[in-house]
Coordinates of C-alpha atoms and ligand atoms in Angstrom, one line a residue:
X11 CA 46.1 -11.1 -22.3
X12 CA 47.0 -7.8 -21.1
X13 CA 49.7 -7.0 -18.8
X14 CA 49.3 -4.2 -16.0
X15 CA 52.5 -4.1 -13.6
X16 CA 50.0 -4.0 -10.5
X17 CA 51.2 -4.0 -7.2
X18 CA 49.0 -4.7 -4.3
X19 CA 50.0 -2.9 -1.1
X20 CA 46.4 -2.2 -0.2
X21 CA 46.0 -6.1 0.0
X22 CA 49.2 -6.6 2.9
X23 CA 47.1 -3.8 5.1
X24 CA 45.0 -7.1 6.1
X25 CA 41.5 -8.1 5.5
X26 CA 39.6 -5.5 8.0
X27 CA 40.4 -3.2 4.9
X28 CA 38.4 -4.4 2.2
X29 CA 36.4 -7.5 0.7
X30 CA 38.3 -9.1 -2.2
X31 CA 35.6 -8.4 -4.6
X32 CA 35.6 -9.7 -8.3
X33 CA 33.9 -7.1 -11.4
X34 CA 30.5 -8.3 -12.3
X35 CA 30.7 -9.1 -16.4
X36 CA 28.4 -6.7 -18.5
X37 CA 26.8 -7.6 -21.5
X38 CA 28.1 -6.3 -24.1
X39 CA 30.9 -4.0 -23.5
X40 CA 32.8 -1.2 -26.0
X41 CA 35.0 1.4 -25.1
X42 CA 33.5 5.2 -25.6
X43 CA 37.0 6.6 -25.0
X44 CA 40.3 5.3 -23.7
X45 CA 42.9 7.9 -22.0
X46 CA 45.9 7.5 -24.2
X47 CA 48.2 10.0 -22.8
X48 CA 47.5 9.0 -18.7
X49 CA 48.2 5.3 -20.1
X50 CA 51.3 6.6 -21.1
X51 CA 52.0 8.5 -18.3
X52 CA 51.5 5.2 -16.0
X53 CA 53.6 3.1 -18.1
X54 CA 51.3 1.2 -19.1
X55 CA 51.2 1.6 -22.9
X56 CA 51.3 1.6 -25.3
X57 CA 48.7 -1.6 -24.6
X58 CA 48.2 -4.4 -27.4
X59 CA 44.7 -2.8 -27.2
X60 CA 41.9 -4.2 -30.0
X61 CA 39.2 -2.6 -28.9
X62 CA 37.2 -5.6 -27.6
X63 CA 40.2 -6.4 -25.1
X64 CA 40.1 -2.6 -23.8
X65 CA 36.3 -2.7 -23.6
X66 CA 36.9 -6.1 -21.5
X67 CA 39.3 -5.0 -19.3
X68 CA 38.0 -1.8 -18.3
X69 CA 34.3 -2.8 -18.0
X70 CA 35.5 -5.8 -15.6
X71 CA 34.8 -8.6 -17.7
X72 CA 38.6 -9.3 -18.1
X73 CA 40.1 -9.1 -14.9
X74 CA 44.2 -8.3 -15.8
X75 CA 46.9 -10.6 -14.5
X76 CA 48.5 -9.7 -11.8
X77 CA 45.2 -7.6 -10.2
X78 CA 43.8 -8.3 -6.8
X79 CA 40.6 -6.8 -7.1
X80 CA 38.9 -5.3 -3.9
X81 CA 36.1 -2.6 -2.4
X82 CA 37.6 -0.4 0.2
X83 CA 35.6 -0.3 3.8
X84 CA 35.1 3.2 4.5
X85 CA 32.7 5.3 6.7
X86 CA 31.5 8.8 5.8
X87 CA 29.7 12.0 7.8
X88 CA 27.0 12.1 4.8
X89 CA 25.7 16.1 4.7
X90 CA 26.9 15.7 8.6
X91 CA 25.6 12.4 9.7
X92 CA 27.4 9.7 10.5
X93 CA 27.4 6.3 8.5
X94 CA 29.7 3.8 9.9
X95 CA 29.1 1.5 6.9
X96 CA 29.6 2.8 3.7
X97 CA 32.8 1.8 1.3
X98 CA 33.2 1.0 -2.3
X99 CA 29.5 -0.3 -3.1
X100 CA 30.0 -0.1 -7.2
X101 CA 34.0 0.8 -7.4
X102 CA 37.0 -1.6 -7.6
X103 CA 40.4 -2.1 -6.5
X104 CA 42.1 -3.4 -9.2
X105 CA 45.3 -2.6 -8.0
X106 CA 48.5 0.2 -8.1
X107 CA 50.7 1.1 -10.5
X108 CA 54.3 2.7 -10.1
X109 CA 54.6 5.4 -12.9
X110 CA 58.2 6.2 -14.5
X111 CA 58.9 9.3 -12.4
X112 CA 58.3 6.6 -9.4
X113 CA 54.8 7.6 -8.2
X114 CA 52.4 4.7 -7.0
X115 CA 48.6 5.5 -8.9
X116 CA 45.7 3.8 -8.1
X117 CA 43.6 1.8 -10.9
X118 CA 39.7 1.8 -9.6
X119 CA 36.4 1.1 -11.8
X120 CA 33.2 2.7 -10.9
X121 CA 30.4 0.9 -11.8
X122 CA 31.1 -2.6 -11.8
X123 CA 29.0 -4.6 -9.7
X124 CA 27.7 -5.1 -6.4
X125 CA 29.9 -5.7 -3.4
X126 CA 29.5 -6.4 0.1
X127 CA 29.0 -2.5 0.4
X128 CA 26.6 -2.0 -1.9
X129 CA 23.4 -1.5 0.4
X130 CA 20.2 -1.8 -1.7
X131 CA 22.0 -0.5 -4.7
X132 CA 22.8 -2.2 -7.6
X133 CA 26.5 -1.2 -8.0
X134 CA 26.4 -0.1 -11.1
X135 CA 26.7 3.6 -12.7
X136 CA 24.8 5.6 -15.2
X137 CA 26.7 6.3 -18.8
X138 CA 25.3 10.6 -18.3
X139 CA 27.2 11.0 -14.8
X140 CA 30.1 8.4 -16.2
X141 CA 30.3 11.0 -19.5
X142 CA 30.5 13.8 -16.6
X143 CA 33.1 12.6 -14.7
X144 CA 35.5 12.0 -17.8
X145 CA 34.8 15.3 -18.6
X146 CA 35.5 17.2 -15.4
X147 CA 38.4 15.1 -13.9
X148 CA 40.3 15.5 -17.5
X149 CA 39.4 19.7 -17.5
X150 CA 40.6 19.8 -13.8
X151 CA 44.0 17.8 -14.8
X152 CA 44.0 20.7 -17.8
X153 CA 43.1 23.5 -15.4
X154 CA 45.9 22.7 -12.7
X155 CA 43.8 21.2 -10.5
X156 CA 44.5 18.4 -8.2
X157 CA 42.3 15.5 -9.7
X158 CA 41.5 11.9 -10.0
X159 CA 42.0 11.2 -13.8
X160 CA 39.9 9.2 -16.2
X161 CA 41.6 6.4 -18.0
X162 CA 38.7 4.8 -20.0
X163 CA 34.9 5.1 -20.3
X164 CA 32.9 2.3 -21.7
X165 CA 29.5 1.3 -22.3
X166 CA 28.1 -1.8 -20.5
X167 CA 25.1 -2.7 -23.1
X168 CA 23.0 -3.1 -20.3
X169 CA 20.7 -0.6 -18.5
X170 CA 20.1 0.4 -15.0
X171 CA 17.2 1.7 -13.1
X172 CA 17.2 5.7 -11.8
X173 CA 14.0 7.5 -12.0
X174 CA 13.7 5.8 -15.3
X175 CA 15.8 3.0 -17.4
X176 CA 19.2 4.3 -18.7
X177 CA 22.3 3.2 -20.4
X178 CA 24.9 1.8 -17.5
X179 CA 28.3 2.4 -18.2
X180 CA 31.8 2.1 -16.3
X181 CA 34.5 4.9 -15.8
X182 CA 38.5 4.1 -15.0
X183 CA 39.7 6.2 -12.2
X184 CA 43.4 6.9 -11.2
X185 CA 44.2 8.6 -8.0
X186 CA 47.0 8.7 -5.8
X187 CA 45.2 7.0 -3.6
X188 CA 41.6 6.3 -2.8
X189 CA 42.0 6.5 0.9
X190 CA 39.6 9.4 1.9
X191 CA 39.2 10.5 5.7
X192 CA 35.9 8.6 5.6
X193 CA 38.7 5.2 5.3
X194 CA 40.0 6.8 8.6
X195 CA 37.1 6.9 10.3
X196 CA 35.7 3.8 9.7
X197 CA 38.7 2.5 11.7
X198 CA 38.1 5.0 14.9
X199 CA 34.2 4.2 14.7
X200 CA 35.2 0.8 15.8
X201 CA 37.9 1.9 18.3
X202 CA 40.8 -0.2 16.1
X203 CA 43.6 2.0 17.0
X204 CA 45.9 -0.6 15.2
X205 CA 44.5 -0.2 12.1
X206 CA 44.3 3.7 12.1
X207 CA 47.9 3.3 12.7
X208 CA 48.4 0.7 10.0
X209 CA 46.5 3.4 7.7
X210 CA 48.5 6.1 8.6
X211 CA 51.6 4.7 8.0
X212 CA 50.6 3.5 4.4
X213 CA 49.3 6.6 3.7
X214 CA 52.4 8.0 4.9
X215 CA 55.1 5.7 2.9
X216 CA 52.7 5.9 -0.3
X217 CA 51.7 10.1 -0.3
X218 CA 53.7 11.4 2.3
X219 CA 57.1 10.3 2.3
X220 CA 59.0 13.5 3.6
X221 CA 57.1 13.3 7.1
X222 CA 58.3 9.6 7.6
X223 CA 61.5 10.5 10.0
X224 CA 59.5 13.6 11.5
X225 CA 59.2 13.4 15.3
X226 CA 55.6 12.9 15.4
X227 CA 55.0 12.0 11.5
X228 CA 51.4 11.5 12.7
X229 CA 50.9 15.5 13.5
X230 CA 53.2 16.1 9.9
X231 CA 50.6 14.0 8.3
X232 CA 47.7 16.0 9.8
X233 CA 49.3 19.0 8.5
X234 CA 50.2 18.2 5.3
X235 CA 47.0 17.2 4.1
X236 CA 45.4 20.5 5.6
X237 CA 47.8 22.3 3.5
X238 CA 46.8 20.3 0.4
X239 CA 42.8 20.7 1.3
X240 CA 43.3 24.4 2.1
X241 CA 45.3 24.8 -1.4
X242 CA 42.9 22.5 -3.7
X243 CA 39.4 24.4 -1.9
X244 CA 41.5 27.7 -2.9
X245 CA 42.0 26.5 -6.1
X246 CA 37.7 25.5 -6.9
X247 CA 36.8 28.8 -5.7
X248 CA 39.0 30.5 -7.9
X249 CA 37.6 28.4 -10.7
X250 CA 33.9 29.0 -10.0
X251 CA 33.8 25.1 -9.0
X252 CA 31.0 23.2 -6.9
X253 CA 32.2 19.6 -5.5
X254 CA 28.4 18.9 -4.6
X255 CA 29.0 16.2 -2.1
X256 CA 32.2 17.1 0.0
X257 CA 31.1 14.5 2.3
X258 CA 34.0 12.7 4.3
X259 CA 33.7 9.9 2.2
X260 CA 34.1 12.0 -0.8
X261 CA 37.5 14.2 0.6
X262 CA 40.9 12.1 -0.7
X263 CA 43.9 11.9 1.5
X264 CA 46.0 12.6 -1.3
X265 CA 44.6 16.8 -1.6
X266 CA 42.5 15.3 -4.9
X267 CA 39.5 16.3 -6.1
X268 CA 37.4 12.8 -6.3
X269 CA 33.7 11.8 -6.4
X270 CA 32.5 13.5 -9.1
X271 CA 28.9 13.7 -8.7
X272 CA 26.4 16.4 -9.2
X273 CA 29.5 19.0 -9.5
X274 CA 29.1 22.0 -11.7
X275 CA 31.2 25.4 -12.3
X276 CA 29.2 28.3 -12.2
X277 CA 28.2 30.4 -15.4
X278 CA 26.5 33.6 -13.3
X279 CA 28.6 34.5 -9.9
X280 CA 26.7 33.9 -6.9
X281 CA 28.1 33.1 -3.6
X282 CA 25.7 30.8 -2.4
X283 CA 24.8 29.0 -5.4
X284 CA 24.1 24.8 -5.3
X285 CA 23.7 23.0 -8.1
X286 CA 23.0 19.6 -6.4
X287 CA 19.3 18.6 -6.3
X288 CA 20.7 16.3 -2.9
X289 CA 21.9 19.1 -1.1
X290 CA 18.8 20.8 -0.4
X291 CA 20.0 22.8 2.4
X292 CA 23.2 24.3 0.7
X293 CA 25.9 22.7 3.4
X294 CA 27.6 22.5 0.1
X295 CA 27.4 25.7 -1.6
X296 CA 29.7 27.5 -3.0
X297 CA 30.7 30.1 -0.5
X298 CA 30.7 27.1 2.3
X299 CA 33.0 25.2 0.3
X300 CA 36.3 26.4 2.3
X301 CA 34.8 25.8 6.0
X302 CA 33.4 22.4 4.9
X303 CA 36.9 21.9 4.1
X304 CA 38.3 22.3 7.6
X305 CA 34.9 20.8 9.1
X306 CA 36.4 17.1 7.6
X307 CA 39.6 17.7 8.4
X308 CA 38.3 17.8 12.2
X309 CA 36.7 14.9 11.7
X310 CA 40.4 13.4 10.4
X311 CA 41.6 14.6 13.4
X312 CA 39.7 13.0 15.7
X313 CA 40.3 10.1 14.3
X314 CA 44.0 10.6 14.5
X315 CA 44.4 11.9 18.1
X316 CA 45.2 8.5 19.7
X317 CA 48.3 9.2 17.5
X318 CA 49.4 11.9 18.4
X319 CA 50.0 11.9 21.8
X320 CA 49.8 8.8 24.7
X321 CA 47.9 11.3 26.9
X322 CA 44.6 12.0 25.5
X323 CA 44.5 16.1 26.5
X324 CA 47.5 16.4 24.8
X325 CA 47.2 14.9 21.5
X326 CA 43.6 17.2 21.3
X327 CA 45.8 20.0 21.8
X328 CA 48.0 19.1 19.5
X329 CA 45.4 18.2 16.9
X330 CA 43.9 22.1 17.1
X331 CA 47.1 23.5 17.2
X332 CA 47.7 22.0 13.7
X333 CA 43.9 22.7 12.5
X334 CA 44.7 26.1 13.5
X335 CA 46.6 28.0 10.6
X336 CA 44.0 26.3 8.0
X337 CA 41.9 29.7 7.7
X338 CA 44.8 31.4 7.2
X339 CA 46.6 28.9 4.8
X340 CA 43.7 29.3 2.9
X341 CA 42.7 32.5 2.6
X342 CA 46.7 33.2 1.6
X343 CA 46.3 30.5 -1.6
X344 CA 42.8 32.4 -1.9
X345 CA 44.2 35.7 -2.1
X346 CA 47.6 34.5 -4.1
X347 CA 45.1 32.8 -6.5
X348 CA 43.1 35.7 -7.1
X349 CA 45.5 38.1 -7.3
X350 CA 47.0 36.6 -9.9
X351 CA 43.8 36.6 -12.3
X352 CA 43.2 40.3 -11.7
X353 CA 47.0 40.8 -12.9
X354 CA 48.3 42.2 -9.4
X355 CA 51.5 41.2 -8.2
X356 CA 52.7 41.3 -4.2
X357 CA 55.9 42.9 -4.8
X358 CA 54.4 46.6 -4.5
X359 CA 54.3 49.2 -1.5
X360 CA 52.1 46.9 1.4
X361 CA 50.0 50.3 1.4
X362 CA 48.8 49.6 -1.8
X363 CA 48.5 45.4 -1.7
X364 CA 46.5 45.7 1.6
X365 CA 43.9 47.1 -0.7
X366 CA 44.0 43.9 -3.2
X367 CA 41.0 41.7 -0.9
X368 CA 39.1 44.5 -0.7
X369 CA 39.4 45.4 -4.2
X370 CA 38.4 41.7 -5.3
X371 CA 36.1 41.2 -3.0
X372 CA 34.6 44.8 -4.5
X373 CA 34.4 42.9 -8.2
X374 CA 33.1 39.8 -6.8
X375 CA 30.2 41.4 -5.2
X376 CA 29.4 43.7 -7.9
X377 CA 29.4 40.3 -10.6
X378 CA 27.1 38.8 -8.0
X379 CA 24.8 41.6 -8.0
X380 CA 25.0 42.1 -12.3
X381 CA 24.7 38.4 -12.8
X382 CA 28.0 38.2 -14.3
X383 CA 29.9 34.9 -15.7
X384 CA 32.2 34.1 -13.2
X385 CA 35.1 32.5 -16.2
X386 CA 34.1 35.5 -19.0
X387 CA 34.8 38.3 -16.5
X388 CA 37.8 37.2 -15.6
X389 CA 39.2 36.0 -19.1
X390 CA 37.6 39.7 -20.6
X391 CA 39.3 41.4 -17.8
X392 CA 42.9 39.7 -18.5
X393 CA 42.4 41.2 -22.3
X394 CA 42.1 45.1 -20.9
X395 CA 44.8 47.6 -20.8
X396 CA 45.8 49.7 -18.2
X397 CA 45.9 52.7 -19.9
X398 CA 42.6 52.9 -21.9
X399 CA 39.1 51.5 -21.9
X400 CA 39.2 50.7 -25.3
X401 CA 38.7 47.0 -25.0
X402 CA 35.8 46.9 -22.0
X403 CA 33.2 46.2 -24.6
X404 CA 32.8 43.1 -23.9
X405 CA 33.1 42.6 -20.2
X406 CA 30.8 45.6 -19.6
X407 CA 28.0 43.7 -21.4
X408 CA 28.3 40.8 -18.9
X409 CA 27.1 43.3 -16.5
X410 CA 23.6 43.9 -16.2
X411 CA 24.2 47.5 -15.4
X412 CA 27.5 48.0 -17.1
X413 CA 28.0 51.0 -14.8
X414 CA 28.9 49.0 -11.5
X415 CA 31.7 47.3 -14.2
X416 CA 32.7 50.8 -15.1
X417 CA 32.7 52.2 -11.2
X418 CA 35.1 49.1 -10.2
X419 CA 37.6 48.8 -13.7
X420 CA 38.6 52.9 -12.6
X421 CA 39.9 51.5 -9.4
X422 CA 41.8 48.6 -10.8
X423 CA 43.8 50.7 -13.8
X424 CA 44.5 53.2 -10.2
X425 CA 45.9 49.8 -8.8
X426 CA 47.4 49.0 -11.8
X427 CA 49.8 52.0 -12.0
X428 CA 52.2 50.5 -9.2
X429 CA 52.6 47.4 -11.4
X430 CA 55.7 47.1 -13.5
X431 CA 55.1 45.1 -16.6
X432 CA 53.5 46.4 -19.7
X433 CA 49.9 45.4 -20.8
X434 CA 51.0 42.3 -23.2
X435 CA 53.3 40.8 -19.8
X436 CA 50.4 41.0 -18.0
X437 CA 47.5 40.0 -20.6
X438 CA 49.9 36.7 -20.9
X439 CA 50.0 36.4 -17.2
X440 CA 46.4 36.5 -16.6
X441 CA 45.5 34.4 -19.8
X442 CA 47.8 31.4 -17.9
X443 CA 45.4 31.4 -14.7
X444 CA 42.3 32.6 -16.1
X445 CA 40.6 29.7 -18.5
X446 CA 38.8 30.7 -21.9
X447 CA 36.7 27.2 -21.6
X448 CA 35.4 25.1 -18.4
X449 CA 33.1 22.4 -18.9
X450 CA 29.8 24.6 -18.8
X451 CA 27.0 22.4 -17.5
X452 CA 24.9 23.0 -20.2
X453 CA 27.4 21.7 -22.4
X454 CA 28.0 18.8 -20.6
X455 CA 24.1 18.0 -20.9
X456 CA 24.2 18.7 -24.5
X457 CA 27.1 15.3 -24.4
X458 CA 24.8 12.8 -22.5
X459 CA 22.0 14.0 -23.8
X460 CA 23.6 13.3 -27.7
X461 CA 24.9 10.0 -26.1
X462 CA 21.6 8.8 -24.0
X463 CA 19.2 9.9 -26.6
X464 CA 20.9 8.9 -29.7
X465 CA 24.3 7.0 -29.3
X466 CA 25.7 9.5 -30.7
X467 CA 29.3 10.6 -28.7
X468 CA 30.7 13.2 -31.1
X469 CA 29.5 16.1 -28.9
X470 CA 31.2 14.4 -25.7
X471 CA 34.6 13.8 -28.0
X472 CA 34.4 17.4 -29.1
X473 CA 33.8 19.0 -26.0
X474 CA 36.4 16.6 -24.4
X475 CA 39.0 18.1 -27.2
X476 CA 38.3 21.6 -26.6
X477 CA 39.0 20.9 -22.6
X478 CA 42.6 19.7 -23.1
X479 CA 43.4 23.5 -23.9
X480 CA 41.5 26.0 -21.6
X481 CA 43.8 28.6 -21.7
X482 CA 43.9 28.9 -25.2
X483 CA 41.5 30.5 -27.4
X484 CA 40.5 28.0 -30.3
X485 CA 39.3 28.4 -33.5
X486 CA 35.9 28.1 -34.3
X487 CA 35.0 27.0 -30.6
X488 CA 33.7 30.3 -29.8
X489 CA 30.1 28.4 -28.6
X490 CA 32.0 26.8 -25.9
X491 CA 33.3 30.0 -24.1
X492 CA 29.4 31.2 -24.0
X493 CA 26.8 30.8 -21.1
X494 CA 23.7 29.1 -21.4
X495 CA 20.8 30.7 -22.9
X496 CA 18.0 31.0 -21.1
X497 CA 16.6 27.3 -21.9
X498 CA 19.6 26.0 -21.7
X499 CA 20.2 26.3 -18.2
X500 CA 21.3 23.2 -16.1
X501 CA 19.9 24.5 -12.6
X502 CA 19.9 21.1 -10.8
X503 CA 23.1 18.0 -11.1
X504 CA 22.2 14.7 -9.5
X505 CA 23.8 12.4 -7.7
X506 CA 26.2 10.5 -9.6
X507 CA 24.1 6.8 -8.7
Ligands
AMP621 P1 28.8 8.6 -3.8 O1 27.6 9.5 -3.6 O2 29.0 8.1 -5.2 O3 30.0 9.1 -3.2 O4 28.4 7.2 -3.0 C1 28.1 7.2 -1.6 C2 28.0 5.8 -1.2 O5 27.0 5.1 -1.8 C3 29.3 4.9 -1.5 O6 29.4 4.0 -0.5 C4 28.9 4.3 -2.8 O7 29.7 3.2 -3.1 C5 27.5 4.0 -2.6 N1 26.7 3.9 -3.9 C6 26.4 4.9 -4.7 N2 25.7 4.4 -5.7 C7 25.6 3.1 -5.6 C8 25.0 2.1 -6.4 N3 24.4 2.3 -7.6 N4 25.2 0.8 -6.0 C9 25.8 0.5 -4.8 N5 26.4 1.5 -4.0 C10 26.3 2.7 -4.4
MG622 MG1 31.8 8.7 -2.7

């Protein structure tokens, strides 16, 4: 049998939390891939894993010692409509784990049955978005990004009905927690006070320690997990990253990326662009992504204000006092962010670093205009030398008239005579923050489609390789730094059911 340390604190919160749900056996499970390193990390390996007992436990047909299993009650704004009702209608609880540096994680499969949440749907997940999911949560963890992590994939040997019949599959999620601001709300919907309270305070003791003792730790909270959102939205922009659904539902406590549904990075800059087929009038676009951001956290708020102050006036006043510096908090890690992959540092004459946003935003809108790739301009551009154009080649020909490329480098090498370091200081600088390979959505489509079409996972294991080094330039992977040709193009991601 294998042995998971799992603690249950969700459990002691009390039953308005969740339905103690059991997995739903699958046919014929077998692991695709198991995470060995996160295992590791958890402390929870190495595990006296054959193959079958992996494929058991993490499809749900072995449910480990020790695991109270449970679907979270949660409510969600959905594109901005309220559903009271939502929760975990294919994911389970099994449980937490405390890691070695003393960090509680969450232990979750997606795609394991029905529970009392489940609607009309049949709780169960597709193998093409459970193949996407691995691969973008384990890039982001790569990239720097805040993520959910994937622990195992596995095949369920039974299929599910979408438009058509495919291969069903479950995923392994960790998170620091899979409270979301939708869990929140579900609470305040029903006017439970007490058990917005109760989940405040867990969150608090389990994410947010250092705002236990503060004077009103329910305002620390509030700003804390602004801070994260405002730093983690920074952080997708500056990546060329599409959540897709930042319903409330889908927007963790913890400052994680989660719910990886139809998500995409761009290739080709455009501000506005949508890649999921749902979101038909781009709430969720890229450009929106940072105001969407604050647009949830109001809705935390609300749900927080009988917290924050007994008198009702004042705890609203207190809730947009601490909503207030969000724009500001992100358009700092924005600016920091970007910055840094255009090889400008702050520490110059404010004369001159007043001029960075404008000079960014200048490149941005010229890439927009030329149909340039977001990730290749910005990795070319950390290969250039002050000094000399002898190295634009390539970034020039990303342009479709290389001239607006030309117009805007002159300005940057002006900029880049009030910086200090030499060319190789700052090459190695930018070619930290400014990835050779993201999981292109093309590519990604080339995996399920190798997987769906003919069992056949060497294309998701190879892509999955070259995404555990992004900032390095590999051997013989040059295919995975291009863009889609023109057929290849993924213009639409659906939603992950
Ligand atoms: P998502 O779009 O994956 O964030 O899901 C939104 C809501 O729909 C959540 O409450 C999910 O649990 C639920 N849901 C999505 N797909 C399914 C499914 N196949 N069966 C049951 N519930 C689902
Ligand atoms: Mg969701």
């Amino acid at each position: 049998m294998i042995q998971i340390p799992f603690e249950n604190r969700y459990v002691a919160l009390g039953e308005q939390f969740y339905v103690k749900t059991r997995p739903t056996p699958v046919a014929e499970p077998a692991m695709i891939r198991f995470n060995d390193d996160l295992a590791a990390s958890l402390g929870i390996s190495p595990i006296p894993l054959s193959p079958d007992t992996g494929a058991a436990v993490f499809s749900g047909n072995v449910v480990p010692e020790g695991a109270e299993p449970l679907a979270m009650a949660y409510s969600g704004h959905q594109f901005g409509h309220f559903n009271p009702y939502l929760g975990d209608g294919r994911a389970i609880l099994l449980g937490e784990v405390q890691g070695p540096g003393g960090d509680y994680f969450d232990v979750h499969l997606k795609g394991s049955g029905r529970t009392a949440f489940s609607r009309n749907g049949d709780g169960r997940a597709a193998l093409g978005p459970v193949l996407r999911e691995y691969l973008v949560s384990e890039a982001m963890e790569k990239l720097g990004v805040p993520t959910t992590r994937a622990l195992a994939a596995v095949t369920t040997g039974e299929e599910v009905a979408r438009d058509r019949y495919l291969p069903g599959a479950v995923i392994t999620r960790v998170a620091r927690s899979f409270v979301r601001v939708g869990t929140f709300q579900y609470f305040s919907a029903r006017d439970d006070v007490e058990s917005v309270k109760k989940l405040a305070d867990h969150v608090i003791q389990r994410n947010y320690p250092e705002v236990a003792d503060a004077e009103n730790p329910y305002m620390e909270l509030l700003k804390a997990v602004a801070d994260k959102q405002a730093s983690l939205i920074a952080q997708w922009m500056q990546l060329g990253f599409i959540h897709g659904v930042m319903n409330t539902d889908n927007m963790s406590i913890a400052g994680e990326t989660i719910d990886y549904g139809p998500c995409a990075f761009m290739d080709d800059y455009d501000h506005k662009r949508v890649f999921s087929s749902i979101d038909q009038g781009g709430r969720y676009a890229y450009n929106n992504q940072p105001g969407i951001g604050l647009w949830n956290l109001t809705r935390l708020a609300e749900s927080l204000v009988p917290l924050l102050a007994d008198d009702g006036k004042a705890a609203v006043e207190i809730a947009q006092e601490v909503l207030k510096p969000y724009v500001a908090s992100y358009q700092n890690a924005w600016l920091t962010g970007m910055r840094e992959k255009c090889g400008l540092s702050e520490n110059v004459d404010t004369a001159v670093s007043e001029e960075d946003k404008p000079l960014i935003e200048d490149l941005l809108n010229r890439m927009a205009d030329n149909s340039a790739d977001f990730t290749l301009t910005f990795h070319y551009l950390s290969q250039l030398d002050a000094q000399s154009s002898a190295r634009d080649d390539e970034i020039r020909r990303l342009f479709d008239n290389p001239q607006e490329f030309d117009d805007w480098v002159a300005a940057w090498r002006q900029r880049l005579n009030f910086e200090p370091q030499s060319d190789a200081e700052r090459q190695a600088q930018m070619n930290a923050v400014n990835p050779v390979y993201i999981p292109r959505n093309h590519q990604i489509e080339a995996a399920i489609r190798a997987a769906e079409d003919h069992n056949d996972f060497s294309v998701f294991h190879e892509l999955h390789e070259v995404l555990q080094n992004p900032f390095v330039e590999q051997e013989g992977k040059d295919r995975y730094k291009l863009p889609p040709e023109p057929e290849e193009v993924v213009s639409q991601t659906f939603c992950g059911t």
